[in-house]
mmCIF file of C-alpha atoms and ligand atoms in Angstrom:
data_model
loop_
_atom_site.group_PDB
_atom_site.id
_atom_site.type_symbol
_atom_site.label_atom_id
_atom_site.label_comp_id
_atom_site.label_asym_id
_atom_site.label_seq_id
_atom_site.Cartn_x
_atom_site.Cartn_y
_atom_site.Cartn_z
ATOM 1 C CA MET D 1 65.328 109.278 79.621
ATOM 2 C CA SER D 2 67.969 106.451 78.670
ATOM 3 C CA TYR D 3 69.819 106.294 75.023
ATOM 4 C CA ASN D 4 73.241 106.796 73.557
ATOM 5 C CA ILE D 5 74.482 109.815 72.269
ATOM 6 C CA LEU D 6 76.288 108.048 69.804
ATOM 7 C CA ASP D 7 73.217 107.720 68.404
ATOM 8 C CA LEU D 8 72.870 111.300 67.370
ATOM 9 C CA VAL D 9 76.195 111.664 66.041
ATOM 10 C CA ARG D 10 75.796 112.178 62.149
ATOM 11 C CA PRO D 11 77.295 108.592 60.772
ATOM 12 C CA ASN D 12 80.518 110.086 58.556
ATOM 13 C CA ILE D 13 81.741 111.990 62.029
ATOM 14 C CA LYS D 14 81.173 108.823 63.602
ATOM 15 C CA LYS D 15 82.859 106.474 60.498
ATOM 16 C CA MET D 16 86.182 109.301 60.141
ATOM 17 C CA GLN D 17 89.526 108.926 61.536
ATOM 18 C CA PRO D 18 90.468 112.239 63.045
ATOM 19 C CA TYR D 19 93.713 114.244 61.324
ATOM 20 C CA SER D 20 96.589 113.392 63.841
ATOM 21 C CA SER D 21 99.193 116.293 64.411
ATOM 22 C CA ALA D 22 102.167 115.984 64.807
ATOM 23 C CA ARG D 23 102.226 117.380 68.387
ATOM 24 C CA ASP D 24 99.748 114.544 69.230
ATOM 25 C CA GLU D 25 101.644 111.926 68.501
ATOM 26 C CA PHE D 26 104.900 113.263 70.008
ATOM 27 C CA LYS D 27 103.799 116.142 73.537
ATOM 28 C CA GLU D 28 106.790 118.794 73.929
ATOM 29 C CA GLY D 29 108.138 119.139 76.869
ATOM 30 C CA SER D 30 111.023 115.994 77.266
ATOM 31 C CA GLU D 31 113.670 118.392 76.362
ATOM 32 C CA SER D 32 116.394 115.307 75.416
ATOM 33 C CA PHE D 33 113.711 115.434 71.840
ATOM 34 C CA ILE D 34 114.150 117.600 68.521
ATOM 35 C CA PHE D 35 111.159 118.353 67.315
ATOM 36 C CA LEU D 36 112.203 117.932 63.259
ATOM 37 C CA ASP D 37 108.554 116.574 62.900
ATOM 38 C CA ALA D 38 106.003 119.452 61.973
ATOM 39 C CA ASN D 39 107.947 121.356 59.774
ATOM 40 C CA GLU D 40 107.896 124.147 61.896
ATOM 41 C CA SER D 41 110.762 127.027 62.295
ATOM 42 C CA PRO D 42 113.823 125.976 64.327
ATOM 43 C CA VAL D 43 114.135 129.594 65.257
ATOM 44 C CA ASP D 44 113.021 129.984 69.076
ATOM 45 C CA ASN D 45 110.537 133.412 69.498
ATOM 46 C CA GLY D 46 108.618 131.521 71.547
ATOM 47 C CA ILE D 47 106.070 131.367 68.638
ATOM 48 C CA ASN D 48 107.906 129.493 66.530
ATOM 49 C CA ARG D 49 106.330 125.351 67.471
ATOM 50 C CA TYR D 50 102.736 124.693 66.884
ATOM 51 C CA PRO D 51 100.658 125.074 70.143
ATOM 52 C CA ASP D 52 99.480 122.096 72.253
ATOM 53 C CA PRO D 53 96.426 121.005 70.465
ATOM 54 C CA GLN D 54 95.317 119.924 73.886
ATOM 55 C CA GLN D 55 95.187 122.850 75.902
ATOM 56 C CA LYS D 56 96.219 120.303 78.168
ATOM 57 C CA LYS D 57 97.539 123.839 80.914
ATOM 58 C CA LEU D 58 95.045 125.474 80.791
ATOM 59 C CA LYS D 59 92.729 123.122 80.848
ATOM 60 C CA GLU D 60 93.799 121.589 83.773
ATOM 61 C CA VAL D 61 93.218 125.748 85.514
ATOM 62 C CA ILE D 62 90.064 125.778 84.102
ATOM 63 C CA SER D 63 88.443 122.398 85.111
ATOM 64 C CA LYS D 64 89.850 123.077 88.821
ATOM 65 C CA ARG D 65 87.829 126.196 88.945
ATOM 66 C CA LYS D 66 85.206 125.603 87.991
ATOM 67 C CA GLY D 67 85.324 121.375 89.710
ATOM 68 C CA ILE D 68 84.913 118.939 86.849
ATOM 69 C CA ASP D 69 86.771 116.640 85.133
ATOM 70 C CA SER D 70 89.233 117.827 82.517
ATOM 71 C CA ASN D 71 88.500 115.623 79.639
ATOM 72 C CA GLN D 72 84.555 116.458 80.884
ATOM 73 C CA LEU D 73 86.102 120.154 78.965
ATOM 74 C CA LEU D 74 86.898 121.205 74.895
ATOM 75 C CA LEU D 75 88.088 124.380 74.422
ATOM 76 C CA GLY D 76 87.551 126.338 71.272
ATOM 77 C CA ASN D 77 88.281 129.756 69.947
ATOM 78 C CA GLY D 78 85.727 131.040 71.554
ATOM 79 C CA SER D 79 82.384 129.781 72.541
ATOM 80 C CA ASP D 80 81.050 130.250 68.845
ATOM 81 C CA GLU D 81 83.594 127.849 67.713
ATOM 82 C CA VAL D 82 82.207 125.535 69.830
ATOM 83 C CA LEU D 83 79.056 126.068 69.337
ATOM 84 C CA ASP D 84 79.843 125.553 65.554
ATOM 85 C CA LEU D 85 81.720 122.552 66.700
ATOM 86 C CA ILE D 86 78.146 120.574 68.275
ATOM 87 C CA PHE D 87 76.534 121.558 64.550
ATOM 88 C CA ARG D 88 78.908 120.000 62.571
ATOM 89 C CA ALA D 89 79.019 116.752 64.464
ATOM 90 C CA PHE D 90 75.560 115.830 65.319
ATOM 91 C CA CYS D 91 73.210 117.766 62.963
ATOM 92 C CA GLU D 92 73.393 115.947 59.356
ATOM 93 C CA PRO D 93 72.481 119.293 56.400
ATOM 94 C CA ASN D 94 69.031 119.466 55.259
ATOM 95 C CA ILE D 95 67.912 116.494 57.597
ATOM 96 C CA ASP D 96 68.241 116.921 60.754
ATOM 97 C CA ASN D 97 66.531 120.667 62.495
ATOM 98 C CA VAL D 98 67.254 122.063 66.188
ATOM 99 C CA ILE D 99 65.212 124.422 68.356
ATOM 100 C CA THR D 100 66.036 127.913 69.002
ATOM 101 C CA LEU D 101 63.995 130.663 71.682
ATOM 102 C CA PRO D 102 63.721 134.057 70.425
ATOM 103 C CA PRO D 103 64.777 136.600 71.230
ATOM 104 C CA THR D 104 68.588 135.635 71.772
ATOM 105 C CA TYR D 105 71.891 135.796 70.268
ATOM 106 C CA GLY D 106 71.997 135.993 66.773
ATOM 107 C CA MET D 107 74.753 133.586 66.080
ATOM 108 C CA TYR D 108 72.211 129.981 66.489
ATOM 109 C CA ALA D 109 70.443 131.395 63.947
ATOM 110 C CA VAL D 110 73.612 131.788 61.659
ATOM 111 C CA LEU D 111 75.145 128.588 62.460
ATOM 112 C CA ALA D 112 72.011 126.626 61.930
ATOM 113 C CA ASN D 113 72.059 127.988 58.681
ATOM 114 C CA LEU D 114 75.591 127.908 57.551
ATOM 115 C CA ASN D 115 75.849 124.050 58.313
ATOM 116 C CA ALA D 116 72.568 123.943 56.241
ATOM 117 C CA VAL D 117 69.963 122.507 59.364
ATOM 118 C CA GLU D 118 66.593 123.848 60.023
ATOM 119 C CA ASN D 119 65.933 126.041 62.868
ATOM 120 C CA ARG D 120 62.524 125.786 64.300
ATOM 121 C CA GLU D 121 62.026 128.528 66.510
ATOM 122 C CA VAL D 122 60.005 128.908 69.400
ATOM 123 C CA LEU D 123 59.490 131.934 71.417
ATOM 124 C CA LEU D 124 60.186 132.835 74.754
ATOM 125 C CA ASP D 125 56.858 133.760 76.518
ATOM 126 C CA SER D 126 55.947 137.342 77.951
ATOM 127 C CA ASN D 127 58.294 136.820 80.563
ATOM 128 C CA PHE D 128 60.673 135.951 78.317
ATOM 129 C CA GLU D 129 60.947 131.812 79.159
ATOM 130 C CA PRO D 130 61.110 129.145 77.544
ATOM 131 C CA ASN D 131 57.719 128.443 76.243
ATOM 132 C CA VAL D 132 58.171 124.398 77.407
ATOM 133 C CA ASP D 133 54.952 123.072 76.094
ATOM 134 C CA SER D 134 55.382 124.692 72.481
ATOM 135 C CA ILE D 135 58.720 123.519 72.741
ATOM 136 C CA LEU D 136 58.110 119.987 72.907
ATOM 137 C CA LYS D 137 55.453 120.218 71.235
ATOM 138 C CA THR D 138 58.280 121.247 68.042
ATOM 139 C CA ILE D 139 60.227 118.642 68.757
ATOM 140 C CA ASP D 140 60.268 115.557 66.091
ATOM 141 C CA ASP D 141 62.774 112.698 65.332
ATOM 142 C CA ARG D 142 64.869 114.553 63.156
ATOM 143 C CA THR D 143 65.396 117.098 66.088
ATOM 144 C CA LYS D 144 69.473 117.414 67.451
ATOM 145 C CA ILE D 145 69.182 120.239 69.670
ATOM 146 C CA VAL D 146 67.487 122.696 71.813
ATOM 147 C CA PHE D 147 69.845 126.042 72.053
ATOM 148 C CA LEU D 148 69.037 127.636 76.164
ATOM 149 C CA CYS D 149 70.519 130.506 76.547
ATOM 150 C CA SER D 150 70.693 131.130 80.610
ATOM 151 C CA PRO D 151 71.233 134.439 81.430
ATOM 152 C CA ASN D 152 70.059 135.404 77.712
ATOM 153 C CA ASN D 153 71.007 137.942 75.719
ATOM 154 C CA PRO D 154 69.264 140.062 74.577
ATOM 155 C CA THR D 155 67.271 140.138 77.761
ATOM 156 C CA GLY D 156 69.715 139.439 80.607
ATOM 157 C CA ASN D 157 67.201 137.250 82.678
ATOM 158 C CA THR D 158 68.518 133.405 83.982
ATOM 159 C CA PHE D 159 65.771 131.037 82.925
ATOM 160 C CA SER D 160 63.517 129.173 85.706
ATOM 161 C CA SER D 161 65.310 126.125 86.558
ATOM 162 C CA GLU D 162 61.913 124.406 86.286
ATOM 163 C CA ARG D 163 61.863 125.405 83.061
ATOM 164 C CA ILE D 164 65.290 123.956 82.123
ATOM 165 C CA GLU D 165 65.094 120.621 84.052
ATOM 166 C CA LYS D 166 61.655 119.496 82.211
ATOM 167 C CA ILE D 167 63.234 120.263 78.598
ATOM 168 C CA LEU D 168 66.623 118.128 80.039
ATOM 169 C CA SER D 169 64.303 114.821 80.931
ATOM 170 C CA SER D 170 61.909 115.248 78.088
ATOM 171 C CA PHE D 171 63.667 115.774 75.408
ATOM 172 C CA GLY D 172 65.882 112.772 73.618
ATOM 173 C CA GLY D 173 68.838 115.002 71.859
ATOM 174 C CA LEU D 174 70.920 117.721 72.668
ATOM 175 C CA VAL D 175 70.742 120.799 75.032
ATOM 176 C CA VAL D 176 73.056 123.272 74.750
ATOM 177 C CA ILE D 177 72.691 125.661 77.737
ATOM 178 C CA ASP D 178 75.334 128.486 76.661
ATOM 179 C CA GLU D 179 76.268 130.391 80.271
ATOM 180 C CA ALA D 180 78.422 133.286 78.445
ATOM 181 C CA TYR D 181 76.839 135.425 81.134
ATOM 182 C CA ILE D 182 77.039 132.478 84.384
ATOM 183 C CA ASP D 183 79.796 134.937 86.372
ATOM 184 C CA PHE D 184 77.651 138.177 86.793
ATOM 185 C CA SER D 185 74.518 136.091 87.532
ATOM 186 C CA GLU D 186 73.779 135.293 91.539
ATOM 187 C CA LYS D 187 72.432 131.655 90.233
ATOM 188 C CA LYS D 188 73.888 128.468 90.089
ATOM 189 C CA SER D 189 75.785 126.772 86.765
ATOM 190 C CA TRP D 190 74.225 124.345 85.053
ATOM 191 C CA LEU D 191 77.875 122.229 85.271
ATOM 192 C CA SER D 192 76.685 120.296 88.847
ATOM 193 C CA GLU D 193 73.900 118.308 86.852
ATOM 194 C CA LEU D 194 75.848 117.477 84.213
ATOM 195 C CA GLU D 195 76.391 113.987 86.089
ATOM 196 C CA LEU D 196 72.621 113.724 85.850
ATOM 197 C CA TYR D 197 72.219 114.917 81.861
ATOM 198 C CA PRO D 198 74.042 112.886 79.527
ATOM 199 C CA ASN D 199 72.210 115.389 77.060
ATOM 200 C CA LEU D 200 73.136 118.539 78.281
ATOM 201 C CA ILE D 201 76.441 120.795 76.750
ATOM 202 C CA ILE D 202 77.081 123.491 78.922
ATOM 203 C CA CYS D 203 79.362 127.014 76.935
ATOM 204 C CA GLN D 204 80.720 128.879 78.475
ATOM 205 C CA THR D 205 83.707 131.486 77.542
ATOM 206 C CA LEU D 206 86.434 133.609 79.039
ATOM 207 C CA SER D 207 84.606 136.877 76.756
ATOM 208 C CA LYS D 208 82.891 137.881 79.484
ATOM 209 C CA ALA D 209 83.192 138.350 82.618
ATOM 210 C CA TYR D 210 86.928 136.849 82.554
ATOM 211 C CA GLY D 211 87.567 140.022 80.375
ATOM 212 C CA MET D 212 89.690 137.872 77.788
ATOM 213 C CA ALA D 213 87.325 138.674 74.550
ATOM 214 C CA GLY D 214 90.478 139.396 72.671
ATOM 215 C CA LEU D 215 92.235 136.209 72.941
ATOM 216 C CA ARG D 216 88.680 133.794 71.475
ATOM 217 C CA ILE D 217 88.567 131.728 74.046
ATOM 218 C CA GLY D 218 85.115 129.443 74.432
ATOM 219 C CA SER D 219 84.733 126.796 76.975
ATOM 220 C CA LEU D 220 81.913 123.663 75.944
ATOM 221 C CA PHE D 221 81.528 121.137 79.311
ATOM 222 C CA ALA D 222 79.629 117.917 78.761
ATOM 223 C CA SER D 223 80.171 114.544 78.912
ATOM 224 C CA ALA D 224 83.531 112.676 78.014
ATOM 225 C CA ASP D 225 81.470 111.134 75.227
ATOM 226 C CA ILE D 226 81.228 113.913 73.875
ATOM 227 C CA ILE D 227 84.128 115.363 74.568
ATOM 228 C CA SER D 228 85.561 112.786 72.371
ATOM 229 C CA ILE D 229 83.374 113.168 69.590
ATOM 230 C CA LEU D 230 83.959 117.248 69.291
ATOM 231 C CA ASN D 231 88.061 116.115 69.690
ATOM 232 C CA LYS D 232 87.769 114.309 66.951
ATOM 233 C CA ILE D 233 86.638 117.319 64.439
ATOM 234 C CA LYS D 234 87.719 120.247 65.885
ATOM 235 C CA PRO D 235 90.583 122.777 64.084
ATOM 236 C CA PRO D 236 93.760 120.523 65.264
ATOM 237 C CA TYR D 237 95.472 123.828 66.546
ATOM 238 C CA ASN D 238 92.504 126.032 67.219
ATOM 239 C CA ILE D 239 93.611 128.214 70.511
ATOM 240 C CA ASN D 240 97.187 129.594 69.310
ATOM 241 C CA VAL D 241 99.966 129.754 72.118
ATOM 242 C CA LEU D 242 99.617 133.634 72.850
ATOM 243 C CA SER D 243 95.830 132.908 73.707
ATOM 244 C CA GLN D 244 97.187 129.728 76.038
ATOM 245 C CA GLU D 245 99.654 131.710 77.979
ATOM 246 C CA LYS D 246 97.250 134.890 78.340
ATOM 247 C CA ALA D 247 94.836 132.967 79.238
ATOM 248 C CA PHE D 248 96.513 130.757 82.286
ATOM 249 C CA GLU D 249 97.910 133.510 83.243
ATOM 250 C CA GLU D 250 95.182 136.201 83.524
ATOM 251 C CA LEU D 251 93.237 133.238 85.045
ATOM 252 C CA LEU D 252 96.131 132.825 87.972
ATOM 253 C CA ASN D 253 94.478 136.061 89.225
ATOM 254 C CA ILE D 254 90.928 135.753 90.584
ATOM 255 C CA ASN D 255 91.203 138.186 93.008
ATOM 256 C CA LYS D 256 90.886 140.931 89.254
ATOM 257 C CA LEU D 257 88.382 138.831 88.231
ATOM 258 C CA LYS D 258 85.798 138.721 91.517
ATOM 259 C CA ASN D 259 86.595 142.389 91.782
ATOM 260 C CA THR D 260 86.148 143.304 88.732
ATOM 261 C CA ILE D 261 82.105 141.821 88.410
ATOM 262 C CA ILE D 262 81.476 143.651 92.010
ATOM 263 C CA SER D 263 82.566 146.870 90.530
ATOM 264 C CA ILE D 264 80.397 145.769 86.782
ATOM 265 C CA LYS D 265 77.343 144.819 89.014
ATOM 266 C CA GLU D 266 77.876 147.805 91.034
ATOM 267 C CA GLU D 267 77.983 150.274 88.227
ATOM 268 C CA LYS D 268 75.128 148.876 87.143
ATOM 269 C CA GLU D 269 72.376 149.253 90.141
ATOM 270 C CA ARG D 270 73.766 153.497 89.314
ATOM 271 C CA LEU D 271 73.145 152.859 85.305
ATOM 272 C CA ILE D 272 69.522 151.136 86.698
ATOM 273 C CA LYS D 273 67.754 153.839 89.086
ATOM 274 C CA VAL D 274 69.437 156.669 86.589
ATOM 275 C CA LEU D 275 67.559 154.939 83.725
ATOM 276 C CA LEU D 276 64.648 154.809 85.501
ATOM 277 C CA GLU D 277 64.398 158.209 86.376
ATOM 278 C CA VAL D 278 64.656 158.899 81.842
ATOM 279 C CA ASN D 279 61.032 160.169 81.126
ATOM 280 C CA PHE D 280 62.332 158.823 77.507
ATOM 281 C CA VAL D 281 62.692 154.777 79.493
ATOM 282 C CA LYS D 282 59.381 152.981 79.637
ATOM 283 C CA LYS D 283 61.077 150.049 80.808
ATOM 284 C CA VAL D 284 64.484 148.944 82.578
ATOM 285 C CA TYR D 285 64.679 144.827 82.306
ATOM 286 C CA PRO D 286 66.225 143.535 85.478
ATOM 287 C CA SER D 287 69.516 141.911 84.536
ATOM 288 C CA ASP D 288 71.594 138.858 85.728
ATOM 289 C CA THR D 289 74.395 140.134 83.342
ATOM 290 C CA ASN D 290 76.981 143.108 81.806
ATOM 291 C CA TYR D 291 74.259 144.547 79.992
ATOM 292 C CA LEU D 292 70.616 145.949 80.101
ATOM 293 C CA LEU D 293 67.408 145.797 78.020
ATOM 294 C CA VAL D 294 66.145 149.382 78.430
ATOM 295 C CA GLU D 295 62.924 149.348 75.826
ATOM 296 C CA VAL D 296 62.617 153.879 75.090
ATOM 297 C CA ASP D 297 60.323 155.760 73.602
ATOM 298 C CA ASN D 298 61.684 155.349 70.330
ATOM 299 C CA ALA D 299 64.816 153.239 69.379
ATOM 300 C CA LEU D 300 66.328 154.473 66.359
ATOM 301 C CA LYS D 301 65.848 157.969 67.632
ATOM 302 C CA ARG D 302 67.497 157.276 71.311
ATOM 303 C CA TYR D 303 69.498 154.832 69.331
ATOM 304 C CA ASP D 304 70.657 158.159 67.003
ATOM 305 C CA GLN D 305 71.460 160.720 69.773
ATOM 306 C CA LEU D 306 73.266 158.350 71.490
ATOM 307 C CA LEU D 307 75.946 157.601 68.412
ATOM 308 C CA LYS D 308 75.771 161.609 67.442
ATOM 309 C CA ASN D 309 77.324 162.085 70.832
ATOM 310 C CA GLY D 310 80.145 159.448 70.481
ATOM 311 C CA ILE D 311 78.305 156.507 72.183
ATOM 312 C CA VAL D 312 77.579 153.290 70.168
ATOM 313 C CA VAL D 313 74.471 150.443 72.008
ATOM 314 C CA ARG D 314 72.427 148.046 70.553
ATOM 315 C CA ASN D 315 69.278 148.702 69.251
ATOM 316 C CA ARG D 316 67.615 145.396 69.442
ATOM 317 C CA SER D 317 63.820 146.893 68.128
ATOM 318 C CA SER D 318 64.097 144.299 65.385
ATOM 319 C CA GLN D 319 63.685 141.056 67.731
ATOM 320 C CA PRO D 320 60.743 139.894 68.565
ATOM 321 C CA LEU D 321 59.014 141.081 71.791
ATOM 322 C CA CYS D 322 61.815 143.761 71.766
ATOM 323 C CA SER D 323 60.462 146.333 69.845
ATOM 324 C CA ASN D 324 62.002 149.615 70.923
ATOM 325 C CA CYS D 325 64.537 148.233 73.039
ATOM 326 C CA LEU D 326 67.939 149.343 73.028
ATOM 327 C CA ARG D 327 70.921 146.741 75.023
ATOM 328 C CA ILE D 328 73.832 148.678 76.754
ATOM 329 C CA SER D 329 76.796 147.155 77.716
ATOM 330 C CA ILE D 330 78.124 148.241 81.447
ATOM 331 C CA GLY D 331 81.403 150.940 80.456
ATOM 332 C CA THR D 332 84.056 151.855 82.816
ATOM 333 C CA SER D 333 82.852 154.220 85.988
ATOM 334 C CA GLU D 334 83.922 157.161 83.580
ATOM 335 C CA GLU D 335 82.244 155.517 80.212
ATOM 336 C CA ASN D 336 78.912 155.234 82.555
ATOM 337 C CA ASP D 337 79.007 158.853 83.937
ATOM 338 C CA LYS D 338 79.901 159.867 80.183
ATOM 339 C CA LEU D 339 76.328 157.961 78.711
ATOM 340 C CA ILE D 340 74.714 159.168 82.074
ATOM 341 C CA GLN D 341 75.588 162.917 81.637
ATOM 342 C CA ILE D 342 74.485 162.373 77.760
ATOM 343 C CA ILE D 343 70.669 160.435 78.282
ATOM 344 C CA LYS D 344 70.140 163.310 81.021
ATOM 345 C CA GLN D 345 70.638 166.163 78.554
ATOM 346 C CA LEU D 346 68.012 164.547 75.674
HETATM 347 C C1 PLP M 401 75.038 133.987 74.714
HETATM 348 C C2 PLP M 401 76.202 134.296 73.731
HETATM 349 N N1 PLP M 401 76.952 133.239 73.616
HETATM 350 C C3 PLP M 401 78.618 133.223 72.935
HETATM 351 C C4 PLP M 401 78.835 134.406 72.823
HETATM 352 C C5 PLP M 401 80.021 134.640 72.085
HETATM 353 O O1 PLP M 401 80.750 134.126 72.491
HETATM 354 P P1 PLP M 401 82.317 134.379 72.311
HETATM 355 O O2 PLP M 401 83.218 135.275 72.378
HETATM 356 O O3 PLP M 401 83.154 132.801 73.644
HETATM 357 O O4 PLP M 401 82.795 133.438 71.240
HETATM 358 C C6 PLP M 401 78.066 135.533 73.111
HETATM 359 C C7 PLP M 401 78.762 136.999 72.646
HETATM 360 O O5 PLP M 401 78.093 137.947 72.750
HETATM 361 C C8 PLP M 401 76.865 135.583 74.252
HETATM 362 O O6 PLP M 401 76.216 136.623 73.602
#
């Protein structure tokens, strides 16, 4: 499908002049400069200067690790921020619409609402796969984005590549694939397909497998054209100095990351085995993530029982196709021991 990405951008965004921050004009790093341009405190305490608005150092490690050009990467204050930026750049309030596929990550609907954009919900099918025919029928000329969460939260499955491919190649708007949990999945990321699909946006995060939820750093990968539009509207200093530094440091420790993923996967297998033997557990859904969707006899009752024993899980029963389902994150082996001990007592 051939089209110009700029046709999808809101007219006001296309026309607007971005805010030009002091640090954009003169980059720090040159020892010979005295910076009197940003009304900062001159007293050096490590955090008295504004952060690099383009997060160059951090982007360099992430883009290298992911094998893409750093001009195809935008970083946000969590992927929640980059998701919001996509709405703001492309969806005209009260005119455009987006498509989401429940049961899925709740923020897409929240952000649609926040941005006054109609959210057209097309339920996943009974195998938790996108219903491509219904999606294509639901699209109209004001549909700007289809959100695909793969691996999907809360169902835990990675969507079929053929179905994603069909949506990507049949839809003239943007397809956002949220890969927050991709590092736990054996399936391939869609990053390698970026060159093939100019309408593809991929979101990932340092909050899950990378273990940095507290830093709030999300990545958005897309064509350089899309990135430059989003760069125009992002808050100038959206990733603080401490987060940039700490993430950089952590990312250098690739072995720690690999070991964490391995141990979470092992713990997940151990938990699955135990859960399958519990009489009130009806089903444990396959999971490409660090959580399990578990169907029980009575979700509210089991949720309360766990809570009384000091364990907080997520009751997902209100989500379509998830009646009596609890979502349980994989904890440390000590936490899982405790969970197992309590579940066995119930
Ligand atoms: C599918 C999905 N996308 C995005 C996020 C948010 O990630 P971040 O912490 O980067 O905002 C979550 C968090 O639970 C998630 O499940």
